[in-house]
């Protein structure tokens, strides 16, 4: 008789097991609005809308919208649709100014997000960024320059110097964005340049000849900088490797490696003081400076405008 309770328990467990196995899994509801992200057991489902609230997926799974309103019928609910009255193309709306309002219905090219009532904020006043016009508007393109240069340095107690021309390529690193008038709204912070310098029109007869490169920084995303006088300047570093003219006391024709800071003004003039080492004569140290003038003979190699 003692086995009777055990037998009854076993029968009850067997009877309940199929029922437990048939219990459907709980549906996920990320935003807690009562509409499941996906119906239980389905990997995909049509988006819900007011006329279809069963066997469908929440059309805004991260925004509370129990009514599933979808005014433009594009499958994205009004609560999370960047343009709730304009159907999305290719499944999503573009948002150039990243303010949460799609370009098709954005009232302003500058960021002006919607408030809690769904109304866009007034278009902000022009910021220091939008008022700033880049002094070199073709800086967003790959450029080719012929640049007059002046070079001077102190070597073993004597001054050595020359003037000449640099063949120069330059460009920027980063995104450009402009308003309808062509005023810069967003500009890159980094600019690069590289070229070859010769102090004679006949480079084969040059007394100073060799490559140089520079990387400049202009932090236009920093608002105090954009409003200050310093916005006209670029700051950076440069390096050169010159085969220099023979100087008194040097056993071999010097091979000068120089590095130093750079300051550029309005992309018209750059100044570079440098420390220099003679790689061909035991690393003899010298110091000096360089002036670079932007005389743009040829520029714009056809890279399309970025608007």
CSV table of C-alpha atoms in Angstrom, one decimal:
chain,number,residue,atom,x,y,z
A,1,UNK,CA,0.0,0.0,0.0
A,2,UNK,CA,2.9,2.3,0.5
A,3,UNK,CA,3.5,2.4,-3.2
A,4,UNK,CA,0.1,3.9,-3.9
A,5,UNK,CA,1.1,7.6,-3.3
A,6,UNK,CA,4.2,7.1,-5.5
A,7,UNK,CA,2.1,5.6,-8.3
A,8,UNK,CA,-0.4,8.5,-8.1
A,9,UNK,CA,2.4,11.1,-8.2
A,10,UNK,CA,3.9,9.4,-11.3
A,11,UNK,CA,0.6,9.4,-13.1
A,12,UNK,CA,0.0,13.1,-12.3
A,13,UNK,CA,3.5,14.0,-13.6
A,14,UNK,CA,2.9,12.1,-16.8
A,15,UNK,CA,-0.4,13.8,-17.3
A,16,UNK,CA,1.0,17.3,-16.8
A,17,UNK,CA,4.2,16.8,-18.9
A,18,UNK,CA,2.5,17.1,-22.4
A,19,UNK,CA,0.6,20.1,-21.2
A,20,UNK,CA,3.8,21.8,-20.1
A,21,UNK,CA,5.5,20.9,-23.4
A,22,UNK,CA,2.6,22.5,-25.3
A,23,UNK,CA,2.8,25.9,-23.4
A,24,UNK,CA,3.9,28.5,-26.1
A,25,UNK,CA,7.0,30.6,-25.4
A,26,UNK,CA,6.6,34.1,-24.1
A,27,UNK,CA,6.7,36.7,-26.8
A,28,UNK,CA,9.4,39.4,-26.5
A,29,UNK,CA,8.1,43.0,-26.1
A,30,UNK,CA,11.2,45.3,-25.9
A,31,UNK,CA,9.2,48.5,-25.4
A,32,UNK,CA,6.5,47.1,-23.1
A,33,UNK,CA,3.6,48.5,-25.1
A,34,UNK,CA,1.8,45.2,-25.3
A,35,UNK,CA,2.6,44.5,-29.0
A,36,UNK,CA,5.2,41.7,-29.4
A,37,UNK,CA,8.4,42.3,-31.3
A,38,UNK,CA,7.7,39.1,-33.2
A,39,UNK,CA,4.9,36.5,-32.8
A,40,UNK,CA,6.0,33.5,-30.8
A,41,UNK,CA,7.8,30.9,-32.9
A,42,UNK,CA,8.2,33.2,-36.0
A,43,UNK,CA,11.4,34.6,-37.3
A,44,UNK,CA,9.8,37.3,-39.4
A,45,UNK,CA,6.3,38.8,-39.7
A,46,UNK,CA,4.7,41.9,-41.3
A,47,UNK,CA,4.7,45.1,-39.4
A,48,UNK,CA,1.6,45.8,-37.3
A,49,UNK,CA,-0.7,48.7,-38.1
A,50,UNK,CA,-4.2,49.7,-36.8
A,51,UNK,CA,-6.0,47.4,-39.1
A,52,UNK,CA,-3.7,44.4,-38.5
A,53,UNK,CA,-2.8,43.8,-34.9
A,54,UNK,CA,-2.4,40.0,-34.9
A,55,UNK,CA,0.4,37.7,-36.3
A,56,UNK,CA,2.5,40.8,-36.8
A,57,UNK,CA,5.6,42.4,-35.4
A,58,UNK,CA,5.8,45.7,-33.5
A,59,UNK,CA,6.5,48.5,-36.0
A,60,UNK,CA,8.5,50.4,-33.4
A,61,UNK,CA,10.0,47.7,-31.2
A,62,UNK,CA,12.0,50.3,-29.1
A,63,UNK,CA,9.3,53.0,-28.9
A,64,UNK,CA,6.0,52.6,-26.9
A,65,UNK,CA,3.2,52.8,-29.5
A,66,UNK,CA,0.4,50.4,-28.5
A,67,UNK,CA,-1.8,51.8,-31.4
A,68,UNK,CA,0.9,51.0,-34.0
A,69,UNK,CA,0.0,54.1,-36.0
A,70,UNK,CA,1.8,54.2,-39.4
A,71,UNK,CA,0.5,57.2,-41.3
A,72,UNK,CA,2.6,56.7,-44.5
A,73,UNK,CA,2.2,52.9,-44.5
A,74,UNK,CA,6.0,52.3,-45.0
A,75,UNK,CA,6.2,49.7,-42.1
A,76,UNK,CA,7.8,52.1,-39.6
A,77,UNK,CA,5.4,53.3,-37.0
A,78,UNK,CA,5.0,57.1,-36.5
A,79,UNK,CA,6.7,56.9,-33.1
A,80,UNK,CA,10.0,56.0,-34.7
A,81,UNK,CA,9.6,57.1,-38.3
A,82,UNK,CA,12.0,59.9,-39.2
A,83,UNK,CA,9.4,61.2,-41.7
A,84,UNK,CA,6.0,59.8,-40.6
A,85,UNK,CA,4.1,61.3,-43.5
A,86,UNK,CA,6.6,60.4,-46.3
A,87,UNK,CA,7.2,56.7,-47.2
A,88,UNK,CA,10.8,55.7,-46.8
A,89,UNK,CA,12.8,54.9,-49.9
A,90,UNK,CA,14.9,51.7,-49.7
A,91,UNK,CA,13.7,51.1,-46.2
A,92,UNK,CA,15.0,54.2,-44.4
A,93,UNK,CA,15.1,57.9,-44.5
A,94,UNK,CA,18.3,59.9,-45.0
A,95,UNK,CA,19.1,62.3,-42.2
A,96,UNK,CA,22.1,64.5,-43.3
A,97,UNK,CA,22.1,66.7,-40.1
A,98,UNK,CA,21.6,63.8,-37.8
A,99,UNK,CA,18.7,65.5,-35.8
A,100,UNK,CA,16.3,62.5,-35.9
A,101,UNK,CA,14.2,64.1,-38.7
A,102,UNK,CA,14.4,62.7,-42.3
A,103,UNK,CA,15.7,65.0,-45.0
A,104,UNK,CA,12.3,64.7,-46.9
A,105,UNK,CA,10.5,66.5,-44.2
A,106,UNK,CA,13.2,68.4,-42.3
A,107,UNK,CA,12.5,72.1,-42.1
A,108,UNK,CA,16.1,73.1,-41.6
A,109,UNK,CA,19.5,72.0,-42.9
A,110,UNK,CA,20.9,72.5,-39.4
A,111,UNK,CA,20.0,70.1,-36.5
A,112,UNK,CA,16.5,70.9,-35.1
A,113,UNK,CA,15.0,67.8,-33.5
A,114,UNK,CA,11.3,67.2,-32.7
A,115,UNK,CA,10.0,67.9,-29.2
A,116,UNK,CA,7.7,65.6,-27.2
A,117,UNK,CA,4.7,66.7,-29.3
A,118,UNK,CA,6.4,65.8,-32.5
A,119,UNK,CA,7.0,69.4,-33.6
A,120,UNK,CA,10.4,70.4,-34.9
A,121,UNK,CA,12.3,73.1,-33.0
A,122,UNK,CA,12.9,76.4,-34.8
A,123,UNK,CA,15.9,76.4,-37.1
A,124,UNK,CA,18.9,77.4,-35.0
A,125,UNK,CA,20.7,80.6,-35.7
A,126,UNK,CA,23.8,80.4,-37.8
A,127,UNK,CA,26.6,79.1,-35.6
A,128,UNK,CA,30.2,80.1,-35.7
A,129,UNK,CA,30.8,77.1,-38.0
A,130,UNK,CA,28.2,78.1,-40.6
A,131,UNK,CA,29.5,81.7,-40.6
A,132,UNK,CA,33.1,80.5,-41.3
A,133,UNK,CA,34.1,80.3,-45.0
A,134,UNK,CA,37.1,78.2,-45.7
A,135,UNK,CA,39.9,80.4,-47.0
A,136,UNK,CA,40.8,77.7,-49.5
A,137,UNK,CA,37.4,76.4,-50.7
A,138,UNK,CA,39.1,73.9,-53.0
A,139,UNK,CA,40.8,72.4,-50.0
A,140,UNK,CA,38.3,69.6,-50.1
A,141,UNK,CA,39.8,68.4,-53.4
A,142,UNK,CA,43.1,66.9,-54.3
A,143,UNK,CA,45.3,69.8,-55.4
A,144,UNK,CA,48.5,70.4,-57.3
A,145,UNK,CA,50.5,73.5,-56.6
A,146,UNK,CA,53.7,75.2,-57.6
A,147,UNK,CA,54.9,76.9,-54.5
A,148,UNK,CA,57.6,79.5,-54.0
A,149,UNK,CA,59.8,78.5,-51.1
A,150,UNK,CA,62.6,80.3,-49.1
A,151,UNK,CA,65.0,78.2,-47.1
A,152,UNK,CA,67.7,79.2,-44.7
A,153,UNK,CA,69.7,77.3,-42.0
A,154,UNK,CA,72.8,77.7,-39.8
A,155,UNK,CA,75.4,75.1,-40.6
A,156,UNK,CA,78.9,74.9,-39.0
A,157,UNK,CA,78.9,78.6,-38.1
A,158,UNK,CA,77.7,79.8,-41.5
A,159,UNK,CA,74.3,80.7,-43.0
A,160,UNK,CA,73.2,78.6,-46.0
A,161,UNK,CA,70.1,79.5,-47.9
A,162,UNK,CA,68.2,79.5,-51.2
A,163,UNK,CA,64.9,80.3,-52.8
A,164,UNK,CA,63.2,78.0,-55.2
A,165,UNK,CA,60.0,76.2,-56.2
A,166,UNK,CA,58.1,73.3,-54.7
A,167,UNK,CA,55.9,70.9,-56.7
A,168,UNK,CA,53.2,70.1,-54.2
A,169,UNK,CA,50.1,67.8,-53.8
A,170,UNK,CA,47.7,68.5,-51.0
A,171,UNK,CA,44.2,67.7,-49.7
A,172,UNK,CA,42.2,67.1,-46.6
A,173,UNK,CA,41.2,64.1,-44.5
A,174,UNK,CA,37.5,64.0,-43.4
A,175,UNK,CA,34.0,65.1,-44.3
A,176,UNK,CA,33.0,68.5,-45.8
A,177,UNK,CA,29.4,69.8,-45.5
A,178,UNK,CA,28.0,73.0,-46.9
A,179,UNK,CA,24.8,74.9,-46.9
A,180,UNK,CA,23.0,76.1,-50.1
A,181,UNK,CA,25.2,79.2,-50.2
A,182,UNK,CA,28.4,77.2,-50.1
A,183,UNK,CA,29.2,78.2,-46.5
A,184,UNK,CA,31.0,75.5,-44.6
A,185,UNK,CA,28.8,73.8,-42.0
A,186,UNK,CA,31.3,71.0,-41.3
A,187,UNK,CA,35.0,70.9,-42.3
A,188,UNK,CA,37.7,68.3,-41.8
A,189,UNK,CA,40.3,69.0,-39.1
A,190,UNK,CA,43.3,67.4,-40.9
A,191,UNK,CA,45.1,68.5,-44.0
A,192,UNK,CA,48.1,66.9,-45.7
A,193,UNK,CA,50.6,68.0,-48.2
A,194,UNK,CA,53.7,66.4,-49.9
A,195,UNK,CA,56.0,67.6,-52.6
A,196,UNK,CA,59.5,68.0,-54.0
A,197,UNK,CA,61.6,71.2,-53.5
A,198,UNK,CA,64.3,72.5,-55.8
A,199,UNK,CA,66.1,75.9,-55.6
A,200,UNK,CA,66.5,76.2,-59.3
A,201,UNK,CA,64.2,76.1,-62.3
A,202,UNK,CA,66.6,73.5,-63.7
A,203,UNK,CA,66.2,70.9,-60.9
A,204,UNK,CA,69.2,68.9,-62.2
A,205,UNK,CA,71.4,71.9,-61.3
A,206,UNK,CA,69.7,72.5,-58.0
A,207,UNK,CA,71.9,73.1,-54.9
A,208,UNK,CA,69.1,72.0,-52.6
A,209,UNK,CA,66.8,69.2,-53.9
A,210,UNK,CA,64.6,66.8,-52.1
A,211,UNK,CA,61.1,65.8,-50.8
A,212,UNK,CA,59.1,67.3,-48.0
A,213,UNK,CA,55.8,66.5,-46.3
A,214,UNK,CA,53.5,68.1,-43.8
A,215,UNK,CA,50.3,67.2,-41.8
A,216,UNK,CA,48.3,70.2,-40.5
A,217,UNK,CA,45.5,70.4,-38.0
A,218,UNK,CA,42.7,73.0,-37.8
A,219,UNK,CA,40.2,72.0,-35.1
A,220,UNK,CA,37.1,73.6,-36.6
A,221,UNK,CA,34.7,71.3,-34.6
A,222,UNK,CA,35.9,73.1,-31.5
A,223,UNK,CA,33.4,76.1,-31.1
A,224,UNK,CA,35.7,78.5,-29.2
A,225,UNK,CA,38.4,78.0,-31.9
A,226,UNK,CA,35.9,78.6,-34.7
A,227,UNK,CA,34.9,82.0,-33.1
A,228,UNK,CA,38.4,83.2,-32.5
A,229,UNK,CA,41.1,84.9,-34.6
A,230,UNK,CA,43.0,81.5,-34.6
A,231,UNK,CA,40.5,80.1,-37.1
A,232,UNK,CA,42.6,81.6,-39.8
A,233,UNK,CA,45.5,79.4,-38.9
A,234,UNK,CA,46.5,75.8,-39.3
A,235,UNK,CA,49.0,74.2,-37.0
A,236,UNK,CA,51.0,71.1,-37.7
A,237,UNK,CA,54.3,69.4,-38.3
A,238,UNK,CA,56.6,69.0,-41.3
A,239,UNK,CA,59.6,67.1,-42.4
A,240,UNK,CA,62.1,67.3,-45.3
A,241,UNK,CA,65.0,65.4,-46.7
A,242,UNK,CA,67.3,67.7,-48.8
A,243,UNK,CA,70.4,67.1,-50.7
A,244,UNK,CA,72.1,70.3,-49.9
A,245,UNK,CA,74.7,72.5,-51.5
A,246,UNK,CA,78.3,71.8,-50.6
A,247,UNK,CA,79.3,73.9,-47.6
A,248,UNK,CA,82.7,74.7,-46.2
A,249,UNK,CA,84.1,72.0,-43.8
A,250,UNK,CA,81.7,69.3,-44.9
A,251,UNK,CA,83.4,66.1,-46.2
A,252,UNK,CA,80.4,65.0,-48.3
A,253,UNK,CA,77.6,66.9,-49.9
A,254,UNK,CA,75.1,67.2,-46.9
A,255,UNK,CA,72.0,65.1,-46.9
A,256,UNK,CA,69.8,67.1,-44.5
A,257,UNK,CA,66.9,65.6,-42.6
A,258,UNK,CA,64.8,68.3,-41.0
A,259,UNK,CA,61.7,68.2,-38.8
A,260,UNK,CA,59.8,71.0,-37.1
A,261,UNK,CA,56.4,72.6,-36.3
A,262,UNK,CA,54.4,74.4,-39.0
A,263,UNK,CA,52.0,77.4,-38.9
A,264,UNK,CA,49.9,78.2,-41.9
A,265,UNK,CA,47.9,81.4,-42.4
A,266,UNK,CA,44.9,81.5,-44.7
A,267,UNK,CA,46.6,78.9,-46.9
A,268,UNK,CA,48.7,81.7,-48.2
A,269,UNK,CA,51.8,81.4,-46.2
A,270,UNK,CA,53.4,78.7,-44.1
A,271,UNK,CA,56.3,79.1,-41.7
A,272,UNK,CA,58.3,76.1,-40.5
A,273,UNK,CA,61.3,76.4,-38.1
A,274,UNK,CA,63.2,73.1,-38.0
A,275,UNK,CA,66.0,71.2,-36.5
A,276,UNK,CA,68.2,69.5,-39.1
A,277,UNK,CA,70.7,66.7,-39.2
A,278,UNK,CA,73.3,65.9,-41.8
A,279,UNK,CA,73.0,62.2,-42.5
A,280,UNK,CA,76.0,62.2,-44.9
A,281,UNK,CA,78.4,63.8,-42.3
A,282,UNK,CA,78.0,62.1,-39.0
A,283,UNK,CA,74.6,63.6,-38.1
A,284,UNK,CA,75.9,67.2,-37.9
A,285,UNK,CA,73.3,69.4,-36.3
A,286,UNK,CA,71.9,72.6,-37.8
A,287,UNK,CA,68.8,74.7,-37.4
A,288,UNK,CA,66.9,77.0,-39.6
A,289,UNK,CA,63.5,77.8,-41.1
A,290,UNK,CA,61.4,77.7,-44.3
A,291,UNK,CA,58.8,80.0,-45.8
A,292,UNK,CA,56.2,78.5,-48.2
A,293,UNK,CA,54.0,80.7,-50.3
A,294,UNK,CA,50.9,79.4,-52.0
A,295,UNK,CA,50.9,80.6,-55.6
A,296,UNK,CA,48.4,78.2,-57.2
A,297,UNK,CA,49.3,77.7,-60.8
A,298,UNK,CA,47.4,74.4,-61.3
A,299,UNK,CA,44.8,73.0,-59.0
A,300,UNK,CA,41.6,70.8,-58.8
A,301,UNK,CA,42.3,67.5,-60.4
A,302,UNK,CA,38.6,66.9,-61.0
A,303,UNK,CA,37.4,65.3,-57.7
A,304,UNK,CA,33.7,66.1,-57.6
A,305,UNK,CA,32.3,68.8,-55.3
A,306,UNK,CA,31.1,67.7,-51.9
A,307,UNK,CA,27.9,69.5,-51.0
